[in-house]
Amino acid sequence: IDDVSDFFFFLKEGLKQGAELPQEYLIPSHYINAIRELYNYERRYRDVVTLAEKVLENHRTVDKLVIREIRYWMCLALARLRDSRFYQEVRELGEIEREFVYGFYYRLIGKYENAVQCLIRVLEMKPDHYRAKSELVQSYLNSQQYEKAYSLARENYLIDKNNPYNLYSFIRCLISIKDTTNKDEIIRLIYELGKSSQP
């Protein structure tokens, strides 16, 4: 290993593969980065839970903020896995995170009205909660409440025009509200979506 960054990369990859690593070299960011990558990029939700459990077993020696973030990712993974432990673990989150994760879970299992209620509560407590806005758009779209989804989808798109999820949601809204004056905008957005999905 040539330098520190290579060493840290080795540690993170080792954690992702479940290797037993010397604790004296591990810092909280190694765990958080490994868990985020497993969840966001590799979609290895069972491995997220396994690694999170390993950290939570030693929670007395780990900072509370780190524990809170790791439990958050664990709850998202449990929600995706439809694992019954979700209900136990989600109780340990703070109020905003708990409401958001419940909203996420309800959307995944098709209880869109419950999802909407949770996500609106999140936005009442924290109006700039970006992920809650995205989840709320999806919940509205999935329950065919296109008019309600439209303004939020547009806002999300304007905040991050390069995000393909925002683009796709906004396009779905424009198509679904059947406003023929939006035809040119829809064509432009579809072109942007095509560009954003290219490697």
PDB file of C-alpha atoms in Angstrom:
ATOM      1  CA  ILE A   1       0.000   0.000   0.000  1.00  0.00           C
ATOM      2  CA  ASP A   2       1.604   3.202  -1.229  1.00  0.00           C
ATOM      3  CA  ASP A   3      -0.147   5.926   0.716  1.00  0.00           C
ATOM      4  CA  VAL A   4      -2.795   6.738   3.303  1.00  0.00           C
ATOM      5  CA  SER A   5      -5.644   7.049   0.772  1.00  0.00           C
ATOM      6  CA  ASP A   6      -4.893   3.536  -0.544  1.00  0.00           C
ATOM      7  CA  PHE A   7      -4.859   2.256   3.027  1.00  0.00           C
ATOM      8  CA  PHE A   8      -8.223   3.859   3.816  1.00  0.00           C
ATOM      9  CA  PHE A   9      -9.668   2.461   0.579  1.00  0.00           C
ATOM     10  CA  PHE A  10      -8.416  -1.000   1.589  1.00  0.00           C
ATOM     11  CA  LEU A  11     -10.091  -0.658   5.001  1.00  0.00           C
ATOM     12  CA  LYS A  12     -13.415   0.486   3.516  1.00  0.00           C
ATOM     13  CA  GLU A  13     -13.431  -2.335   0.954  1.00  0.00           C
ATOM     14  CA  GLY A  14     -12.519  -4.811   3.682  1.00  0.00           C
ATOM     15  CA  LEU A  15     -15.508  -3.681   5.742  1.00  0.00           C
ATOM     16  CA  LYS A  16     -17.786  -4.078   2.712  1.00  0.00           C
ATOM     17  CA  GLN A  17     -16.541  -7.640   2.219  1.00  0.00           C
ATOM     18  CA  GLY A  18     -17.026  -8.549   5.893  1.00  0.00           C
ATOM     19  CA  ALA A  19     -13.304  -8.960   6.632  1.00  0.00           C
ATOM     20  CA  GLU A  20     -12.045  -8.894  10.213  1.00  0.00           C
ATOM     21  CA  LEU A  21      -9.941  -5.743  10.415  1.00  0.00           C
ATOM     22  CA  PRO A  22      -7.798  -4.338  13.225  1.00  0.00           C
ATOM     23  CA  GLN A  23     -10.020  -1.975  15.217  1.00  0.00           C
ATOM     24  CA  GLU A  24      -7.200   0.451  15.968  1.00  0.00           C
ATOM     25  CA  TYR A  25      -7.084   1.471  12.290  1.00  0.00           C
ATOM     26  CA  LEU A  26     -10.820   1.974  11.842  1.00  0.00           C
ATOM     27  CA  ILE A  27     -12.534   5.306  12.289  1.00  0.00           C
ATOM     28  CA  PRO A  28     -16.293   6.041  12.086  1.00  0.00           C
ATOM     29  CA  SER A  29     -16.109   7.471   8.558  1.00  0.00           C
ATOM     30  CA  HIS A  30     -14.837   4.103   7.273  1.00  0.00           C
ATOM     31  CA  TYR A  31     -18.022   2.434   8.489  1.00  0.00           C
ATOM     32  CA  ILE A  32     -20.325   5.200   7.245  1.00  0.00           C
ATOM     33  CA  ASN A  33     -18.685   5.328   3.798  1.00  0.00           C
ATOM     34  CA  ALA A  34     -18.801   1.546   3.453  1.00  0.00           C
ATOM     35  CA  ILE A  35     -22.475   1.437   4.456  1.00  0.00           C
ATOM     36  CA  ARG A  36     -23.410   4.281   2.095  1.00  0.00           C
ATOM     37  CA  GLU A  37     -21.660   2.606  -0.830  1.00  0.00           C
ATOM     38  CA  LEU A  38     -23.256  -0.761  -0.064  1.00  0.00           C
ATOM     39  CA  TYR A  39     -26.675   0.907   0.042  1.00  0.00           C
ATOM     40  CA  ASN A  40     -26.514   3.554  -2.699  1.00  0.00           C
ATOM     41  CA  TYR A  41     -24.285   2.015  -5.345  1.00  0.00           C
ATOM     42  CA  GLU A  42     -24.166  -1.725  -4.778  1.00  0.00           C
ATOM     43  CA  ARG A  43     -27.683  -2.226  -3.373  1.00  0.00           C
ATOM     44  CA  ARG A  44     -26.428  -4.911  -1.021  1.00  0.00           C
ATOM     45  CA  TYR A  45     -29.035  -4.221   1.634  1.00  0.00           C
ATOM     46  CA  ARG A  46     -28.444  -7.393   3.633  1.00  0.00           C
ATOM     47  CA  ASP A  47     -24.743  -6.473   3.913  1.00  0.00           C
ATOM     48  CA  VAL A  48     -25.726  -2.966   5.080  1.00  0.00           C
ATOM     49  CA  VAL A  49     -27.688  -4.547   7.927  1.00  0.00           C
ATOM     50  CA  THR A  50     -24.866  -6.956   8.819  1.00  0.00           C
ATOM     51  CA  LEU A  51     -22.221  -4.203   8.936  1.00  0.00           C
ATOM     52  CA  ALA A  52     -24.534  -1.838  10.841  1.00  0.00           C
ATOM     53  CA  GLU A  53     -25.249  -4.542  13.427  1.00  0.00           C
ATOM     54  CA  LYS A  54     -21.521  -5.034  13.910  1.00  0.00           C
ATOM     55  CA  VAL A  55     -21.065  -1.329  14.715  1.00  0.00           C
ATOM     56  CA  LEU A  56     -24.172  -1.140  16.897  1.00  0.00           C
ATOM     57  CA  GLU A  57     -22.922  -4.063  19.022  1.00  0.00           C
ATOM     58  CA  ASN A  58     -20.073  -1.787  20.151  1.00  0.00           C
ATOM     59  CA  HIS A  59     -22.229   1.338  20.413  1.00  0.00           C
ATOM     60  CA  ARG A  60     -20.792   2.378  23.789  1.00  0.00           C
ATOM     61  CA  THR A  61     -17.426   3.152  22.191  1.00  0.00           C
ATOM     62  CA  VAL A  62     -18.863   4.982  19.150  1.00  0.00           C
ATOM     63  CA  ASP A  63     -20.031   8.596  18.966  1.00  0.00           C
ATOM     64  CA  LYS A  64     -23.825   9.067  19.218  1.00  0.00           C
ATOM     65  CA  LEU A  65     -24.040  10.948  15.905  1.00  0.00           C
ATOM     66  CA  VAL A  66     -22.283   8.076  14.126  1.00  0.00           C
ATOM     67  CA  ILE A  67     -24.628   5.551  15.746  1.00  0.00           C
ATOM     68  CA  ARG A  68     -27.603   7.646  14.678  1.00  0.00           C
ATOM     69  CA  GLU A  69     -26.462   7.779  11.041  1.00  0.00           C
ATOM     70  CA  ILE A  70     -25.619   4.078  10.894  1.00  0.00           C
ATOM     71  CA  ARG A  71     -29.006   3.152  12.389  1.00  0.00           C
ATOM     72  CA  TYR A  72     -30.684   5.406   9.788  1.00  0.00           C
ATOM     73  CA  TRP A  73     -29.020   3.525   6.899  1.00  0.00           C
ATOM     74  CA  MET A  74     -29.814   0.232   8.572  1.00  0.00           C
ATOM     75  CA  CYS A  75     -33.513   1.179   8.798  1.00  0.00           C
ATOM     76  CA  LEU A  76     -33.588   2.115   5.108  1.00  0.00           C
ATOM     77  CA  ALA A  77     -32.049  -1.267   4.255  1.00  0.00           C
ATOM     78  CA  LEU A  78     -34.492  -3.132   6.530  1.00  0.00           C
ATOM     79  CA  ALA A  79     -37.362  -1.268   4.842  1.00  0.00           C
ATOM     80  CA  ARG A  80     -36.138  -2.353   1.415  1.00  0.00           C
ATOM     81  CA  LEU A  81     -35.781  -5.939   2.638  1.00  0.00           C
ATOM     82  CA  ARG A  82     -39.267  -5.826   4.245  1.00  0.00           C
ATOM     83  CA  ASP A  83     -37.550  -7.192   7.358  1.00  0.00           C
ATOM     84  CA  SER A  84     -39.773  -7.194  10.458  1.00  0.00           C
ATOM     85  CA  ARG A  85     -36.874  -5.809  12.559  1.00  0.00           C
ATOM     86  CA  PHE A  86     -37.586  -2.508  10.816  1.00  0.00           C
ATOM     87  CA  TYR A  87     -40.335  -1.721  13.347  1.00  0.00           C
ATOM     88  CA  GLN A  88     -37.987  -2.213  16.301  1.00  0.00           C
ATOM     89  CA  GLU A  89     -35.010  -0.309  14.914  1.00  0.00           C
ATOM     90  CA  VAL A  90     -36.971   2.663  13.559  1.00  0.00           C
ATOM     91  CA  ARG A  91     -38.110   3.514  17.100  1.00  0.00           C
ATOM     92  CA  GLU A  92     -34.503   4.385  17.970  1.00  0.00           C
ATOM     93  CA  LEU A  93     -34.290   7.170  15.375  1.00  0.00           C
ATOM     94  CA  GLY A  94     -34.922  10.855  16.045  1.00  0.00           C
ATOM     95  CA  GLU A  95     -38.375  12.181  15.196  1.00  0.00           C
ATOM     96  CA  ILE A  96     -37.579  13.604  11.741  1.00  0.00           C
ATOM     97  CA  GLU A  97     -35.580  10.555  10.627  1.00  0.00           C
ATOM     98  CA  ARG A  98     -38.240   8.216  12.022  1.00  0.00           C
ATOM     99  CA  GLU A  99     -41.082   9.945  10.158  1.00  0.00           C
ATOM    100  CA  PHE A 100     -39.032  10.020   6.945  1.00  0.00           C
ATOM    101  CA  VAL A 101     -38.113   6.330   7.144  1.00  0.00           C
ATOM    102  CA  TYR A 102     -41.722   5.397   7.897  1.00  0.00           C
ATOM    103  CA  GLY A 103     -42.810   7.435   4.853  1.00  0.00           C
ATOM    104  CA  PHE A 104     -40.197   5.665   2.731  1.00  0.00           C
ATOM    105  CA  TYR A 105     -41.327   2.254   4.020  1.00  0.00           C
ATOM    106  CA  TYR A 106     -45.026   2.955   3.462  1.00  0.00           C
ATOM    107  CA  ARG A 107     -44.306   4.025  -0.116  1.00  0.00           C
ATOM    108  CA  LEU A 108     -42.377   0.825  -0.755  1.00  0.00           C
ATOM    109  CA  ILE A 109     -45.246  -1.363   0.459  1.00  0.00           C
ATOM    110  CA  GLY A 110     -47.891   0.624  -1.427  1.00  0.00           C
ATOM    111  CA  LYS A 111     -49.522   2.443   1.500  1.00  0.00           C
ATOM    112  CA  TYR A 112     -49.274   5.793  -0.258  1.00  0.00           C
ATOM    113  CA  GLU A 113     -51.669   7.767   1.937  1.00  0.00           C
ATOM    114  CA  ASN A 114     -49.700   6.753   5.050  1.00  0.00           C
ATOM    115  CA  ALA A 115     -46.476   7.679   3.234  1.00  0.00           C
ATOM    116  CA  VAL A 116     -47.867  11.116   2.329  1.00  0.00           C
ATOM    117  CA  GLN A 117     -48.909  11.799   5.938  1.00  0.00           C
ATOM    118  CA  CYS A 118     -45.458  10.894   7.307  1.00  0.00           C
ATOM    119  CA  LEU A 119     -43.594  12.889   4.674  1.00  0.00           C
ATOM    120  CA  ILE A 120     -45.756  15.975   5.152  1.00  0.00           C
ATOM    121  CA  ARG A 121     -44.971  15.793   8.890  1.00  0.00           C
ATOM    122  CA  VAL A 122     -41.249  15.699   8.022  1.00  0.00           C
ATOM    123  CA  LEU A 123     -41.612  18.807   5.864  1.00  0.00           C
ATOM    124  CA  GLU A 124     -43.570  20.599   8.587  1.00  0.00           C
ATOM    125  CA  MET A 125     -40.627  20.015  10.937  1.00  0.00           C
ATOM    126  CA  LYS A 126     -37.910  20.564   8.309  1.00  0.00           C
ATOM    127  CA  PRO A 127     -39.217  22.327   5.158  1.00  0.00           C
ATOM    128  CA  ASP A 128     -35.935  21.919   3.239  1.00  0.00           C
ATOM    129  CA  HIS A 129     -35.722  18.114   3.696  1.00  0.00           C
ATOM    130  CA  TYR A 130     -34.703  17.230   0.137  1.00  0.00           C
ATOM    131  CA  ARG A 131     -35.238  13.467   0.358  1.00  0.00           C
ATOM    132  CA  ALA A 132     -38.669  13.895   1.923  1.00  0.00           C
ATOM    133  CA  LYS A 133     -39.699  16.094  -1.004  1.00  0.00           C
ATOM    134  CA  SER A 134     -38.510  13.445  -3.467  1.00  0.00           C
ATOM    135  CA  GLU A 135     -40.313  10.682  -1.587  1.00  0.00           C
ATOM    136  CA  LEU A 136     -43.474  12.778  -1.411  1.00  0.00           C
ATOM    137  CA  VAL A 137     -43.379  13.300  -5.191  1.00  0.00           C
ATOM    138  CA  GLN A 138     -43.056   9.528  -5.691  1.00  0.00           C
ATOM    139  CA  SER A 139     -45.917   8.843  -3.273  1.00  0.00           C
ATOM    140  CA  TYR A 140     -48.165  11.328  -5.089  1.00  0.00           C
ATOM    141  CA  LEU A 141     -47.211   9.901  -8.486  1.00  0.00           C
ATOM    142  CA  ASN A 142     -47.768   6.309  -7.360  1.00  0.00           C
ATOM    143  CA  SER A 143     -51.217   7.237  -6.057  1.00  0.00           C
ATOM    144  CA  GLN A 144     -51.988   9.188  -9.279  1.00  0.00           C
ATOM    145  CA  GLN A 145     -52.201  12.558  -7.488  1.00  0.00           C
ATOM    146  CA  TYR A 146     -50.415  14.296 -10.338  1.00  0.00           C
ATOM    147  CA  GLU A 147     -51.538  17.856  -9.585  1.00  0.00           C
ATOM    148  CA  LYS A 148     -50.159  17.567  -6.033  1.00  0.00           C
ATOM    149  CA  ALA A 149     -46.901  16.090  -7.316  1.00  0.00           C
ATOM    150  CA  TYR A 150     -46.360  18.746  -9.987  1.00  0.00           C
ATOM    151  CA  SER A 151     -45.132  21.768  -7.991  1.00  0.00           C
ATOM    152  CA  LEU A 152     -42.834  19.665  -5.787  1.00  0.00           C
ATOM    153  CA  ALA A 153     -41.455  17.761  -8.782  1.00  0.00           C
ATOM    154  CA  ARG A 154     -40.770  21.058 -10.542  1.00  0.00           C
ATOM    155  CA  GLU A 155     -39.079  22.481  -7.434  1.00  0.00           C
ATOM    156  CA  ASN A 156     -36.873  19.371  -7.064  1.00  0.00           C
ATOM    157  CA  TYR A 157     -35.935  19.534 -10.740  1.00  0.00           C
ATOM    158  CA  LEU A 158     -34.986  23.226 -10.508  1.00  0.00           C
ATOM    159  CA  ILE A 159     -32.827  22.548  -7.428  1.00  0.00           C
ATOM    160  CA  ASP A 160     -30.915  19.710  -9.111  1.00  0.00           C
ATOM    161  CA  LYS A 161     -31.449  19.604 -12.889  1.00  0.00           C
ATOM    162  CA  ASN A 162     -28.801  16.923 -13.382  1.00  0.00           C
ATOM    163  CA  ASN A 163     -30.526  14.396 -11.137  1.00  0.00           C
ATOM    164  CA  PRO A 164     -32.191  11.816 -13.448  1.00  0.00           C
ATOM    165  CA  TYR A 165     -34.772  10.910 -10.763  1.00  0.00           C
ATOM    166  CA  ASN A 166     -35.881  14.538 -10.537  1.00  0.00           C
ATOM    167  CA  LEU A 167     -36.028  14.802 -14.320  1.00  0.00           C
ATOM    168  CA  TYR A 168     -38.037  11.591 -14.688  1.00  0.00           C
ATOM    169  CA  SER A 169     -40.517  12.572 -11.950  1.00  0.00           C
ATOM    170  CA  PHE A 170     -41.050  16.016 -13.475  1.00  0.00           C
ATOM    171  CA  ILE A 171     -41.591  14.490 -16.930  1.00  0.00           C
ATOM    172  CA  ARG A 172     -44.143  12.043 -15.477  1.00  0.00           C
ATOM    173  CA  CYS A 173     -46.028  14.963 -13.920  1.00  0.00           C
ATOM    174  CA  LEU A 174     -46.055  16.979 -17.129  1.00  0.00           C
ATOM    175  CA  ILE A 175     -47.293  14.022 -19.161  1.00  0.00           C
ATOM    176  CA  SER A 176     -49.886  12.990 -16.578  1.00  0.00           C
ATOM    177  CA  ILE A 177     -51.551  16.390 -16.142  1.00  0.00           C
ATOM    178  CA  LYS A 178     -52.231  16.323 -19.910  1.00  0.00           C
ATOM    179  CA  ASP A 179     -51.446  19.972 -20.511  1.00  0.00           C
ATOM    180  CA  THR A 180     -50.671  20.189 -24.248  1.00  0.00           C
ATOM    181  CA  THR A 181     -48.888  23.537 -23.798  1.00  0.00           C
ATOM    182  CA  ASN A 182     -46.049  21.586 -22.127  1.00  0.00           C
ATOM    183  CA  LYS A 183     -45.213  19.542 -25.238  1.00  0.00           C
ATOM    184  CA  ASP A 184     -41.984  21.394 -26.106  1.00  0.00           C
ATOM    185  CA  GLU A 185     -40.821  21.318 -22.490  1.00  0.00           C
ATOM    186  CA  ILE A 186     -41.494  17.565 -22.259  1.00  0.00           C
ATOM    187  CA  ILE A 187     -39.431  16.951 -25.414  1.00  0.00           C
ATOM    188  CA  ARG A 188     -36.582  19.077 -24.039  1.00  0.00           C
ATOM    189  CA  LEU A 189     -36.654  17.267 -20.684  1.00  0.00           C
ATOM    190  CA  ILE A 190     -36.704  13.833 -22.313  1.00  0.00           C
ATOM    191  CA  TYR A 191     -33.627  14.892 -24.288  1.00  0.00           C
ATOM    192  CA  GLU A 192     -31.950  16.011 -21.025  1.00  0.00           C
ATOM    193  CA  LEU A 193     -32.898  12.715 -19.374  1.00  0.00           C
ATOM    194  CA  GLY A 194     -31.294  10.816 -22.235  1.00  0.00           C
ATOM    195  CA  LYS A 195     -28.081  12.832 -21.842  1.00  0.00           C
ATOM    196  CA  SER A 196     -28.017  12.351 -18.058  1.00  0.00           C
ATOM    197  CA  SER A 197     -28.268   8.557 -18.365  1.00  0.00           C
ATOM    198  CA  GLN A 198     -25.315   8.303 -20.762  1.00  0.00           C
ATOM    199  CA  PRO A 199     -21.997   7.133 -19.233  1.00  0.00           C
TER     200      PRO A 199
END
